[in-house]
Amino acid sequence: MQVSQSVETRPAAGEDERVAKTSTLHRLLVRPEMGALAGAIGVWIFFAIVAGDRGFLSPRGTANYLEVAAQLGILAVAVALLMIGGEFDLSIGSTIGACGIIFALLSVEYGWNIWLAMLMSLAFALLLGIFNGYLVLRTSLPSFIVTLGTLLMIRGVTVGVTRQVTGRTVVSGLDDVPGYDAIRTVFASDVTIAGAGFSIAILWWLAIAALATWVLLRTPFGNWIFGVGGNQQAARNVGVPISLVKIVLFMGTAVAAWLVAVIQVLGARSADVVRGTGSEFTAIIAAVIGGVLLTGGYGSAIGAVFGALIFGMVRQGIVFMGVDPGWEDAVLGAMLVIAVLVNRYIRTQAMGGRR
Amino acid sequence: MSAAAIDTGTPLLEVQNVSRFFGSVIALKDISMSVHAGEVMCLLGDNGAGKSTLIKIFAGVHPPSEGRYLVEGKEVQFGSPRDALAAGIATVYQDLAMIPLMSISRNFFLGSEPSSGWGPFRRFDVDAADRISRDELSKMGIHVRDTGQAVGTLSGGERQSVAIARAVYFGAKVLILDEPTAALGVKEAGVVLRYIAQARARGLGVVFITHNVHHAYPIADRFTILNRGRSYGTFAKSETSREEVVRMMAGGEELEELGLELEEFARADAASGARLSPVAAEADAAILRAGRELEADRLPTSDSVS
């Protein structure tokens, strides 16, 4: 115990004697994604024990939960970037449905070239991202509300238009369109490893996560994302183009939704207006489990990868365990609360124990 | 001290008869002031005096409603803070200087990131950012353990200092400091004042906005005193005392009244004979003294401006 307070002495040139040295281990532990990494390992060990002999550990089981994680992960990475930038995008849930329908309608009903139809749905997603970003910036309303509005609008218009054109809410027969096999190879094929078919979506997921991480940590744009989310006014004062950053991030989430739509539509050979329902929240949950701060300015894309992985493992692991799938939500809900607590602790440590 | 140290050439920054109205509210009326290279101009005023409005005019947030704004002798019209920044006028705001969750080097270069590579492969040169920010900070006498540590781990004074170092590095000619020492402890404020002195020594013009005379007085070369949107004028340090400055800031009479009131309290206390302890007696005596001092500060002629 220190009895007396030491008299403060002026530090000699170079080091300040008042700052404690920190270990490399400590610096590793305070990375935003560490909580999610530990969580992913924990969840894997849990299911390896309780469901290991029921196929969870088999290549097939692994491929199974990775595929679930991949589709969610593509969304979660883009959502994580947007949330670090201080905004939410709830409209991705219906954007998935809308992009899938546009893709399928144009190619099946209107006989467009399948690649062109896909690019059209991409263009729609990009415009939607710009629209969301513009609306949020222009109205200064919370993006949670604005994109909740666009979520409903897009869903409604998609259902209305699809019923008008086809009389139903599903567009099927995509596999009869010329060029289907080629496009499927790119977005929805399986790669066989150790006798199990691993979805190519996993590659897309990892590629997008790598790109997002690079942008976030190694480009000026990434620095702007942290700045805009950390304190928009301060970022503006030093000349960060706030509007550009936010609109690009909204475009990012819309494009992620489009990619998931394409993967799902090609895999299922049909598009359904209700595809993607609820994924706006699962993506946010995965990002938060991955250490993204709800108020913005802090987080990582890698964390979102682990968040999605946890999601995939829990969802499929419960199936392997043979218990009722209803338990999935209970487990995920608990994980979410635990993750937020762990992440708060990590952040406190990163801030040097203050606040 | 003589006023010889003050440069009489073209001021780096000058406003002439500037006014600013917000609807029917007159936030500023007929303000003239200037700052030269290597000079600290203290802008003093109580709450509501119009300091913030004047800063915003300097920083390019609001254009003046009337009057001229000159930078190095040329009239300017800034459309945005970015224009002002490009003209070499850097404003460091009290609480908006830094982003707490970002690292020191990322904060330092936010908005002006050093990059390498080309086109879509242009990347943020993290190593250069770390190295430059460390060097620049140590030039100002700030030694950080790790430029990767979050700014939130720094004390308030250190944050202000990093913001000042950043402005200096990015070629600011004039530093506008908005209450840099408010909410800081005595020692902390001292640290910030030292960096202000260093910036001045490097030939920058500094506009130091504060309502704390005790922080302003040691560092300032000249004072401009604002009260209720108007200027009491500009004084060289040699022409005025600390006490006089305080009096002008608060608008004389009120403080004087307060002084009389305090004296009255002390007398009433003494008369009631409620002597609880020697400490109370000492406190009473202090109040009495304070009251007399405030009274004594009053100048023979008091030009009332309201």
XYZ file of C-alpha atoms in Angstrom:
661
model
C 0.000 0.000 0.000
C 1.224 3.393 -0.820
C 1.209 5.540 2.253
C 2.078 8.945 0.960
C 1.347 10.472 -2.352
C 4.537 10.993 -4.215
C 5.323 14.564 -5.068
C 4.882 15.068 -8.748
C 8.177 15.624 -10.461
C 8.582 17.051 -13.888
C 9.234 14.217 -16.299
C 12.592 14.136 -17.962
C 12.525 14.559 -21.702
C 11.229 11.433 -23.359
C 9.065 9.387 -21.068
C 6.372 10.441 -18.700
C 6.891 8.498 -15.503
C 3.208 8.695 -14.554
C 2.016 6.401 -17.301
C 2.102 2.736 -16.544
C 3.540 0.402 -19.112
C 0.998 -1.844 -20.748
C 1.671 -5.333 -21.936
C 1.095 -6.540 -25.458
C -1.428 -8.971 -24.001
C -3.438 -6.101 -22.553
C -3.405 -4.305 -25.874
C -4.645 -7.443 -27.613
C -7.372 -7.947 -25.049
C -8.826 -4.502 -25.501
C -9.449 -4.932 -29.227
C -13.200 -4.576 -29.881
C -13.551 -8.040 -31.406
C -11.966 -9.937 -28.527
C -15.217 -10.508 -26.651
C -16.836 -11.998 -29.737
C -13.822 -14.210 -30.473
C -13.917 -15.589 -26.940
C -17.683 -16.031 -27.257
C -17.355 -17.893 -30.565
C -14.794 -20.264 -29.061
C -16.999 -20.792 -26.021
C -20.089 -21.520 -28.095
C -18.153 -23.914 -30.324
C -16.803 -25.804 -27.295
C -20.301 -25.970 -25.791
C -21.841 -27.504 -28.893
C -18.825 -29.698 -29.495
C -19.533 -31.250 -26.098
C -23.334 -31.465 -26.180
C -23.811 -32.112 -29.913
C -20.390 -33.265 -31.076
C -21.507 -36.832 -31.517
C -24.664 -35.772 -33.353
C -22.852 -34.218 -36.291
C -21.938 -30.725 -35.088
C -18.249 -31.473 -35.464
C -18.534 -33.246 -38.830
C -17.547 -31.416 -42.026
C -21.197 -31.469 -42.977
C -22.246 -29.887 -39.721
C -19.532 -27.274 -40.051
C -20.594 -26.450 -43.603
C -24.116 -26.185 -42.311
C -23.553 -23.536 -39.666
C -20.990 -21.692 -41.781
C -23.562 -21.227 -44.517
C -26.048 -19.734 -42.081
C -23.299 -17.544 -40.637
C -22.105 -16.481 -44.090
C -25.388 -14.965 -45.225
C -25.915 -13.203 -41.960
C -22.243 -12.245 -41.828
C -22.339 -10.431 -45.163
C -25.099 -8.250 -43.737
C -23.503 -7.910 -40.313
C -20.191 -6.643 -41.689
C -21.869 -3.882 -43.690
C -24.180 -3.071 -40.788
C -21.173 -2.932 -38.442
C -19.499 -0.323 -40.637
C -22.674 1.734 -40.750
C -23.133 1.457 -36.986
C -19.540 2.507 -36.355
C -20.460 5.493 -38.510
C -23.277 6.169 -36.069
C -26.349 5.072 -38.031
C -28.754 2.156 -38.330
C -30.286 0.602 -41.414
C -33.437 -1.380 -40.736
C -34.486 -1.320 -44.374
C -32.120 -4.152 -45.312
C -34.778 -6.654 -44.242
C -37.133 -5.690 -47.032
C -34.315 -4.733 -49.419
C -33.402 -8.424 -49.556
C -36.945 -9.271 -50.593
C -37.157 -6.407 -53.078
C -33.799 -7.098 -54.753
C -34.656 -10.772 -55.080
C -38.026 -9.972 -56.627
C -36.557 -7.418 -59.066
C -33.908 -9.935 -60.102
C -36.412 -12.748 -60.572
C -39.181 -10.684 -62.164
C -36.902 -9.143 -64.770
C -35.283 -12.427 -65.733
C -38.272 -14.782 -65.455
C -41.288 -12.625 -66.321
C -39.699 -10.068 -68.647
C -37.050 -12.266 -70.226
C -34.067 -10.069 -69.436
C -30.568 -11.428 -69.591
C -29.973 -12.921 -66.154
C -26.790 -10.914 -65.541
C -28.468 -7.701 -66.630
C -31.396 -8.437 -64.327
C -28.944 -8.943 -61.496
C -27.220 -5.639 -62.258
C -30.596 -3.887 -62.303
C -31.347 -5.152 -58.814
C -27.892 -3.935 -57.788
C -28.669 -0.508 -59.209
C -31.883 -0.504 -57.211
C -29.947 -1.312 -54.042
C -27.433 1.472 -54.696
C -30.187 4.015 -55.272
C -31.953 2.879 -52.159
C -28.767 3.349 -50.149
C -28.387 6.877 -51.505
C -32.043 7.558 -50.745
C -31.739 6.321 -47.155
C -28.578 8.317 -46.570
C -29.983 11.452 -48.145
C -33.190 11.204 -46.150
C -31.324 10.735 -42.868
C -28.975 13.648 -43.561
C -31.652 15.928 -44.901
C -34.189 15.377 -42.131
C -31.672 14.946 -39.285
C -34.076 12.343 -37.924
C -32.683 9.254 -36.217
C -31.827 6.730 -38.913
C -33.608 4.104 -36.841
C -36.924 5.827 -37.605
C -36.143 6.788 -41.193
C -35.066 3.295 -42.212
C -37.937 1.742 -40.263
C -40.104 3.778 -42.593
C -38.271 2.652 -45.710
C -38.359 -0.933 -44.408
C -42.146 -0.854 -44.440
C -42.425 1.110 -47.664
C -40.178 -1.236 -49.611
C -41.934 -4.312 -48.252
C -45.311 -2.877 -49.147
C -44.355 -1.816 -52.653
C -42.648 -5.156 -53.301
C -45.718 -7.126 -52.273
C -48.037 -4.837 -54.234
C -46.049 -4.879 -57.442
C -45.373 -8.612 -57.313
C -49.058 -9.422 -56.811
C -49.959 -7.046 -59.638
C -47.585 -8.708 -62.068
C -47.752 -12.366 -61.109
C -50.850 -12.647 -58.980
C -48.729 -14.257 -56.264
C -45.946 -13.204 -53.909
C -43.414 -15.715 -55.187
C -41.544 -15.716 -58.489
C -40.166 -19.139 -59.360
C -38.629 -20.826 -62.361
C -35.295 -19.059 -62.233
C -33.445 -22.248 -63.167
C -35.158 -22.200 -66.580
C -33.610 -18.860 -67.461
C -30.611 -19.125 -69.819
C -27.308 -18.567 -68.056
C -28.631 -19.711 -64.683
C -25.917 -22.308 -64.175
C -23.076 -19.867 -64.795
C -24.428 -17.258 -62.417
C -25.186 -19.903 -59.814
C -21.556 -20.993 -59.880
C -20.502 -17.517 -58.831
C -23.062 -16.910 -56.093
C -24.697 -20.086 -54.893
C -22.571 -23.122 -55.672
C -20.970 -25.493 -53.201
C -17.316 -26.300 -52.940
C -16.763 -29.851 -51.811
C -14.198 -30.210 -49.044
C -13.834 -33.427 -47.051
C -17.031 -34.781 -48.507
C -19.190 -31.852 -47.483
C -20.442 -29.073 -49.688
C -19.325 -25.699 -48.399
C -21.373 -22.791 -49.708
C -19.499 -20.299 -51.841
C -21.270 -17.606 -49.829
C -18.664 -18.306 -47.140
C -15.995 -16.990 -49.527
C -18.054 -13.888 -50.245
C -18.465 -13.367 -46.523
C -14.757 -13.624 -45.789
C -13.826 -11.464 -48.788
C -16.250 -8.740 -47.709
C -15.032 -8.905 -44.124
C -11.427 -8.580 -45.299
C -12.312 -5.637 -47.530
C -14.282 -3.948 -44.741
C -11.436 -4.434 -42.277
C -8.956 -2.977 -44.727
C -11.170 0.022 -45.418
C -11.808 0.602 -41.747
C -8.246 0.348 -40.514
C -6.077 1.252 -43.462
C -7.810 3.926 -45.492
C -8.629 7.583 -44.855
C -12.266 6.665 -45.400
C -12.087 4.232 -42.496
C -10.767 6.982 -40.263
C -13.669 9.151 -41.330
C -16.124 6.401 -40.398
C -14.765 6.323 -36.847
C -14.752 10.112 -36.731
C -18.288 10.562 -37.991
C -19.604 7.966 -35.556
C -17.506 9.186 -32.656
C -18.510 12.818 -32.864
C -20.108 14.130 -36.008
C -19.643 17.796 -35.163
C -15.980 17.383 -34.301
C -15.413 15.425 -37.496
C -17.108 18.131 -39.532
C -14.975 20.793 -37.894
C -11.806 19.143 -39.138
C -13.160 18.802 -42.654
C -14.503 15.242 -42.858
C -17.190 15.036 -45.585
C -19.970 13.761 -43.319
C -22.600 13.368 -46.023
C -20.346 11.397 -48.332
C -19.311 9.010 -45.561
C -22.866 8.324 -44.433
C -24.311 7.894 -47.900
C -21.546 5.475 -48.873
C -22.168 3.473 -45.691
C -25.901 3.280 -46.422
C -25.038 2.142 -49.942
C -22.830 -0.509 -48.370
C -25.640 -2.022 -46.320
C -27.983 -1.941 -49.306
C -25.407 -3.715 -51.482
C -24.855 -6.330 -48.775
C -28.612 -6.917 -48.736
C -28.568 -7.223 -52.519
C -25.764 -9.802 -52.401
C -27.645 -11.890 -49.848
C -30.759 -11.624 -52.033
C -28.875 -12.873 -55.095
C -27.345 -15.744 -53.128
C -30.722 -16.771 -51.705
C -32.671 -16.429 -54.945
C -30.139 -18.420 -56.951
C -29.908 -21.071 -54.244
C -33.675 -21.429 -53.934
C -34.368 -20.909 -57.675
C -37.174 -18.579 -56.696
C -37.755 -15.202 -55.107
C -40.185 -14.505 -52.307
C -41.282 -11.076 -51.090
C -40.854 -12.094 -47.460
C -37.222 -13.107 -47.823
C -34.975 -11.305 -45.391
C -37.734 -10.562 -42.899
C -36.139 -10.065 -39.493
C -32.597 -10.003 -40.798
C -32.385 -6.264 -40.132
C -32.331 -7.104 -36.436
C -30.223 -10.243 -36.589
C -27.557 -8.251 -38.438
C -27.576 -5.573 -35.737
C -27.430 -8.253 -33.037
C -24.456 -9.928 -34.740
C -22.671 -6.583 -35.017
C -23.321 -5.755 -31.361
C -22.181 -9.201 -30.220
C -19.099 -8.436 -32.311
C -18.296 -5.420 -30.190
C -19.829 -2.577 -32.176
C -20.996 0.240 -29.965
C -24.702 1.067 -30.432
C -23.929 4.760 -30.186
C -21.272 4.561 -32.889
C -17.601 5.368 -33.157
C -16.281 2.023 -31.984
C -16.206 -1.526 -33.275
C -14.724 -3.734 -35.943
C -15.684 -5.724 -39.007
C -13.909 -8.812 -37.686
C -16.062 -8.620 -34.586
C -19.155 -8.753 -36.775
C -17.721 -11.878 -38.446
C -17.481 -13.583 -35.069
C -20.897 -12.270 -34.116
C -22.403 -13.883 -37.210
C -20.450 -17.067 -36.546
C -21.888 -17.287 -33.033
C -25.325 -16.805 -34.534
C -24.824 -19.567 -37.081
C -23.433 -21.993 -34.522
C -26.249 -21.394 -32.049
C -28.958 -21.677 -34.691
C -27.636 -24.906 -36.183
C -26.148 -26.287 -32.978
C -29.575 -26.324 -31.362
C -30.893 -28.300 -34.311
C -28.048 -30.799 -33.880
C -28.736 -31.027 -30.158
C -32.221 -32.161 -31.011
C -33.998 -29.713 -28.724
C -36.828 -27.504 -29.854
C -35.588 -24.711 -32.188
C -37.555 -22.278 -30.054
C -34.606 -22.308 -27.636
C -32.502 -20.574 -30.259
C -33.983 -17.159 -29.528
C -33.597 -17.620 -25.808
C -29.910 -18.465 -26.192
C -29.275 -15.613 -28.630
C -31.070 -13.131 -26.434
C -28.941 -14.125 -23.467
C -25.800 -13.998 -25.612
C -26.678 -10.488 -26.709
C -26.991 -9.175 -23.173
C -23.811 -10.945 -22.048
C -21.960 -9.656 -25.102
C -22.951 -6.071 -24.430
C -21.738 -6.385 -20.835
C -18.441 -7.967 -21.873
C -17.918 -5.370 -24.578
C -18.610 -2.549 -22.199
C -15.943 -3.934 -19.906
C -13.476 -4.232 -22.774
C -14.171 -0.689 -23.858
C -13.642 0.591 -20.340
C -10.285 -1.127 -20.353
C -9.441 0.344 -23.753
C -10.186 3.767 -22.357
C -7.597 3.181 -19.686
C -10.076 2.379 -16.968
C -11.691 5.790 -17.035
C -15.458 6.336 -17.194
C 6.458 46.344 -19.429
C 6.342 48.277 -22.651
C 4.048 47.702 -25.551
C 7.016 47.518 -27.909
C 6.709 43.771 -28.295
C 3.489 44.163 -30.194
C 3.828 44.010 -33.928
C 2.287 47.002 -35.616
C 2.356 45.579 -39.148
C -0.610 44.119 -40.973
C -2.611 42.002 -38.550
C -2.994 38.321 -39.383
C -6.658 38.548 -38.599
C -8.808 41.585 -38.159
C -12.458 42.448 -37.843
C -13.715 45.987 -38.353
C -17.055 47.121 -36.946
C -18.481 43.652 -37.167
C -22.061 43.045 -36.074
C -24.123 39.926 -36.058
C -27.873 39.748 -35.714
C -30.019 36.698 -35.210
C -33.471 37.877 -36.150
C -34.159 40.788 -33.847
C -31.443 39.747 -31.406
C -28.256 41.756 -31.570
C -25.596 39.226 -30.655
C -22.672 41.494 -31.535
C -22.545 45.193 -32.345
C -19.620 47.107 -33.812
C -16.795 44.885 -32.716
C -13.305 45.719 -33.928
C -10.256 43.738 -32.999
C -7.130 42.298 -34.512
C -4.396 39.821 -33.804
C -0.820 39.986 -35.065
C 1.739 37.267 -35.602
C 3.373 36.224 -32.350
C 0.672 37.763 -30.227
C -1.898 36.407 -27.829
C -5.086 38.397 -27.990
C -7.383 37.581 -25.146
C -11.060 37.872 -25.822
C -12.681 38.272 -22.443
C -16.301 38.378 -21.573
C -18.806 36.964 -19.169
C -21.427 34.455 -20.228
C -23.631 35.923 -22.921
C -21.130 38.591 -23.891
C -21.023 37.390 -27.481
C -17.744 35.481 -27.363
C -19.158 32.390 -29.036
C -20.739 34.391 -31.814
C -17.463 36.134 -32.514
C -15.602 32.811 -32.615
C -18.118 31.475 -35.068
C -17.552 34.475 -37.290
C -13.802 33.888 -37.144
C -14.214 30.166 -37.803
C -16.432 30.698 -40.833
C -19.559 29.219 -39.249
C -21.536 32.477 -39.444
C -20.813 35.343 -41.816
C -20.912 38.750 -40.110
C -24.153 40.699 -40.690
C -22.206 43.947 -40.964
C -18.577 44.955 -41.013
C -15.409 43.654 -42.555
C -13.392 40.536 -41.840
C -9.788 40.656 -43.034
C -7.121 37.989 -43.110
C -3.615 39.344 -43.672
C -5.099 42.626 -44.846
C -7.418 41.105 -47.441
C -11.142 41.014 -46.954
C -12.538 37.480 -46.826
C -15.951 35.861 -46.908
C -15.895 32.336 -45.561
C -18.705 30.036 -46.606
C -17.771 27.197 -44.274
C -15.319 26.216 -41.537
C -13.308 24.483 -44.231
C -12.670 27.805 -46.003
C -11.407 29.348 -42.792
C -9.178 26.353 -42.194
C -7.748 26.672 -45.698
C -6.953 30.320 -44.997
C -4.912 29.227 -41.973
C -7.453 29.952 -39.278
C -7.770 26.957 -37.008
C -10.379 26.865 -34.288
C -10.059 24.551 -31.319
C -13.404 24.134 -29.611
C -13.691 23.418 -25.955
C -15.412 20.040 -26.012
C -15.374 19.256 -29.707
C -11.637 19.185 -30.094
C -11.157 15.436 -30.064
C -13.030 12.177 -30.450
C -12.522 10.210 -27.219
C -12.841 6.684 -28.612
C -10.298 7.231 -31.382
C -6.575 6.941 -30.961
C -4.333 9.971 -30.684
C -2.790 9.541 -34.114
C -6.158 8.904 -35.769
C -7.555 12.020 -34.125
C -4.505 14.002 -35.072
C -4.942 13.286 -38.757
C -8.727 13.037 -38.934
C -9.802 14.751 -42.124
C -6.242 15.117 -43.425
C -4.920 11.577 -43.399
C -1.473 10.931 -44.835
C -1.831 8.351 -47.552
C 0.269 6.259 -49.844
C -0.556 4.306 -52.976
C -2.829 5.498 -55.742
C -6.429 5.434 -56.894
C -8.606 2.853 -55.198
C -5.557 1.461 -53.433
C -4.790 4.712 -51.680
C -4.351 3.778 -48.083
C -4.031 5.518 -44.775
C -0.353 5.496 -43.894
C -0.767 4.451 -40.280
C 2.967 4.324 -39.576
C 3.518 7.850 -40.839
C 0.533 9.039 -38.811
C 1.961 7.485 -35.656
C 5.425 8.838 -36.259
C 4.397 12.385 -37.186
C 1.893 12.752 -34.383
C 4.438 11.506 -31.854
C 7.078 13.927 -33.164
C 4.741 16.882 -33.290
C 3.494 16.241 -29.796
C 6.967 15.934 -28.384
C 7.897 19.227 -30.074
C 5.176 20.759 -27.952
C 6.505 18.926 -24.935
C 3.737 16.334 -24.762
C 5.059 12.852 -24.321
C 2.621 10.038 -24.937
C 3.243 6.414 -24.225
C 1.478 5.177 -27.289
C -0.132 7.212 -30.054
C -2.503 4.269 -30.475
C -4.113 4.918 -27.105
C -7.595 6.371 -27.106
C -7.841 10.119 -26.649
C -10.405 9.397 -23.928
C -7.519 8.212 -21.763
C -5.940 11.676 -21.856
C -6.781 14.393 -19.400
C -8.728 17.435 -20.518
C -5.608 19.568 -20.689
C -3.736 16.995 -22.740
C -6.635 16.795 -25.192
C -6.557 20.547 -25.694
C -2.820 20.370 -26.125
C -3.061 17.675 -28.764
C -5.644 19.765 -30.586
C -3.308 22.760 -30.488
C -0.382 20.683 -31.719
C -2.553 19.434 -34.554
C -3.559 22.932 -35.609
C 0.076 24.053 -35.520
C 1.188 21.076 -37.586
C -1.413 21.697 -40.269
C -0.090 25.165 -40.881
C -2.449 27.330 -38.904
C -1.440 30.988 -38.875
C -4.081 31.955 -36.378
C -5.261 29.758 -33.559
C -8.696 30.455 -32.160
C -9.023 28.775 -28.796
C -12.512 28.567 -27.370
C -12.319 28.375 -23.572
C -9.365 25.992 -23.654
C -8.886 26.166 -19.918
C -12.499 25.989 -18.782
C -13.218 22.871 -16.764
C -9.524 22.300 -16.194
C -7.724 22.171 -12.887
C -5.069 24.718 -12.022
C -2.139 22.544 -13.105
C -3.881 21.370 -16.234
C -4.708 24.907 -17.233
C -1.050 25.754 -16.710
C -0.069 23.014 -19.161
C -2.397 24.395 -21.805
C -1.166 27.947 -21.224
C 2.371 26.719 -21.801
C 1.390 25.322 -25.208
C -0.295 28.572 -26.078
C 2.961 30.334 -25.256
C 4.811 27.880 -27.475
C 2.448 28.483 -30.354
C 3.023 32.207 -29.939
C 6.774 31.655 -29.901
C 6.409 29.887 -33.231
C 4.941 33.048 -34.668
C 1.277 32.185 -34.631
C -1.389 34.670 -33.782
C -3.565 33.373 -30.970
C -7.075 34.441 -30.081
C -7.696 33.084 -26.613
C -11.318 33.194 -25.573
C -12.091 32.858 -21.907
C -14.047 34.269 -19.043
C -11.284 33.458 -16.599
C -9.046 36.466 -16.135
C -6.581 34.511 -14.033
C -5.843 32.226 -16.961
C -5.880 35.022 -19.475
C -3.793 37.603 -17.699
C -0.415 35.841 -17.516
C -0.396 34.868 -21.194
C -2.156 37.715 -22.946
C -0.434 40.541 -24.770
C -3.639 42.447 -25.297
C -7.207 42.128 -24.133
C -10.440 42.815 -25.884
C -13.311 42.914 -23.480
C -16.839 42.107 -24.554
C -19.919 42.848 -22.555
C -23.459 42.203 -23.736
C -22.482 42.083 -27.379
C -20.426 45.271 -27.346
C -16.768 45.924 -26.969
C -15.227 47.869 -24.095
C -12.213 48.268 -26.291
C -8.782 46.725 -26.531
C -6.109 47.225 -23.930
C -2.443 46.361 -23.900
C -1.436 44.466 -20.818
C 0.778 47.360 -19.743
C -2.177 49.730 -19.719
C -4.421 47.794 -17.433
C -4.441 45.749 -14.276
C -6.000 42.388 -13.638
C -8.537 43.957 -11.306
C -9.570 46.519 -13.844
C -10.130 43.799 -16.397
C -12.324 41.853 -14.008
C -14.345 44.936 -13.281
C -14.917 45.740 -16.933
C -15.865 42.182 -17.763
C -18.572 42.019 -15.177
C -19.797 45.529 -15.833
C -18.511 47.220 -12.668
C -21.612 48.146 -10.727
C -22.919 44.647 -10.203
C -19.710 43.480 -8.611
C -19.598 46.552 -6.457
C -23.092 45.891 -5.255
C -22.156 42.319 -4.539
C -19.215 43.604 -2.522
C -21.465 45.781 -0.398
C -23.884 42.948 0.110
C -21.158 40.588 1.242
C -19.939 43.181 3.685
C -23.455 43.534 5.008
C -23.745 39.786 5.574
C -20.513 39.721 7.487
C -21.610 42.607 9.691
C -24.974 41.048 10.391
C -23.244 37.824 11.335
C -20.920 39.587 13.702
C -23.764 41.552 15.259
C -25.855 38.461 15.956
C -22.972 37.116 17.969
C -23.368 33.692 16.450
C -19.706 32.879 16.806
C -19.490 29.201 16.226
C -15.815 28.732 15.719
C -12.621 30.524 14.844
C -13.081 29.170 11.342
C -16.341 31.048 10.981
C -14.681 34.180 12.242
C -11.950 33.778 9.690
C -14.529 33.253 6.940
C -16.354 36.394 7.964
C -13.170 38.371 7.913
C -12.398 37.040 4.441
C -15.822 38.018 3.172
C -15.397 41.471 4.647
C -12.020 41.861 2.983
C -13.359 40.614 -0.356
C -16.190 43.082 -0.178
C -13.841 45.985 0.511
C -11.495 44.971 -2.261
C -14.284 44.858 -4.764
C -15.404 48.279 -3.677
C -11.905 49.640 -3.911
C -11.586 48.331 -7.452
C -14.142 50.759 -8.624
C -12.699 53.369 -10.924
C -13.474 57.049 -10.355
C -15.300 57.319 -13.678
C -17.568 54.515 -14.648
C -18.794 54.642 -18.215
C -21.843 52.481 -18.021
C -22.546 50.435 -21.106
C -25.524 48.199 -21.199
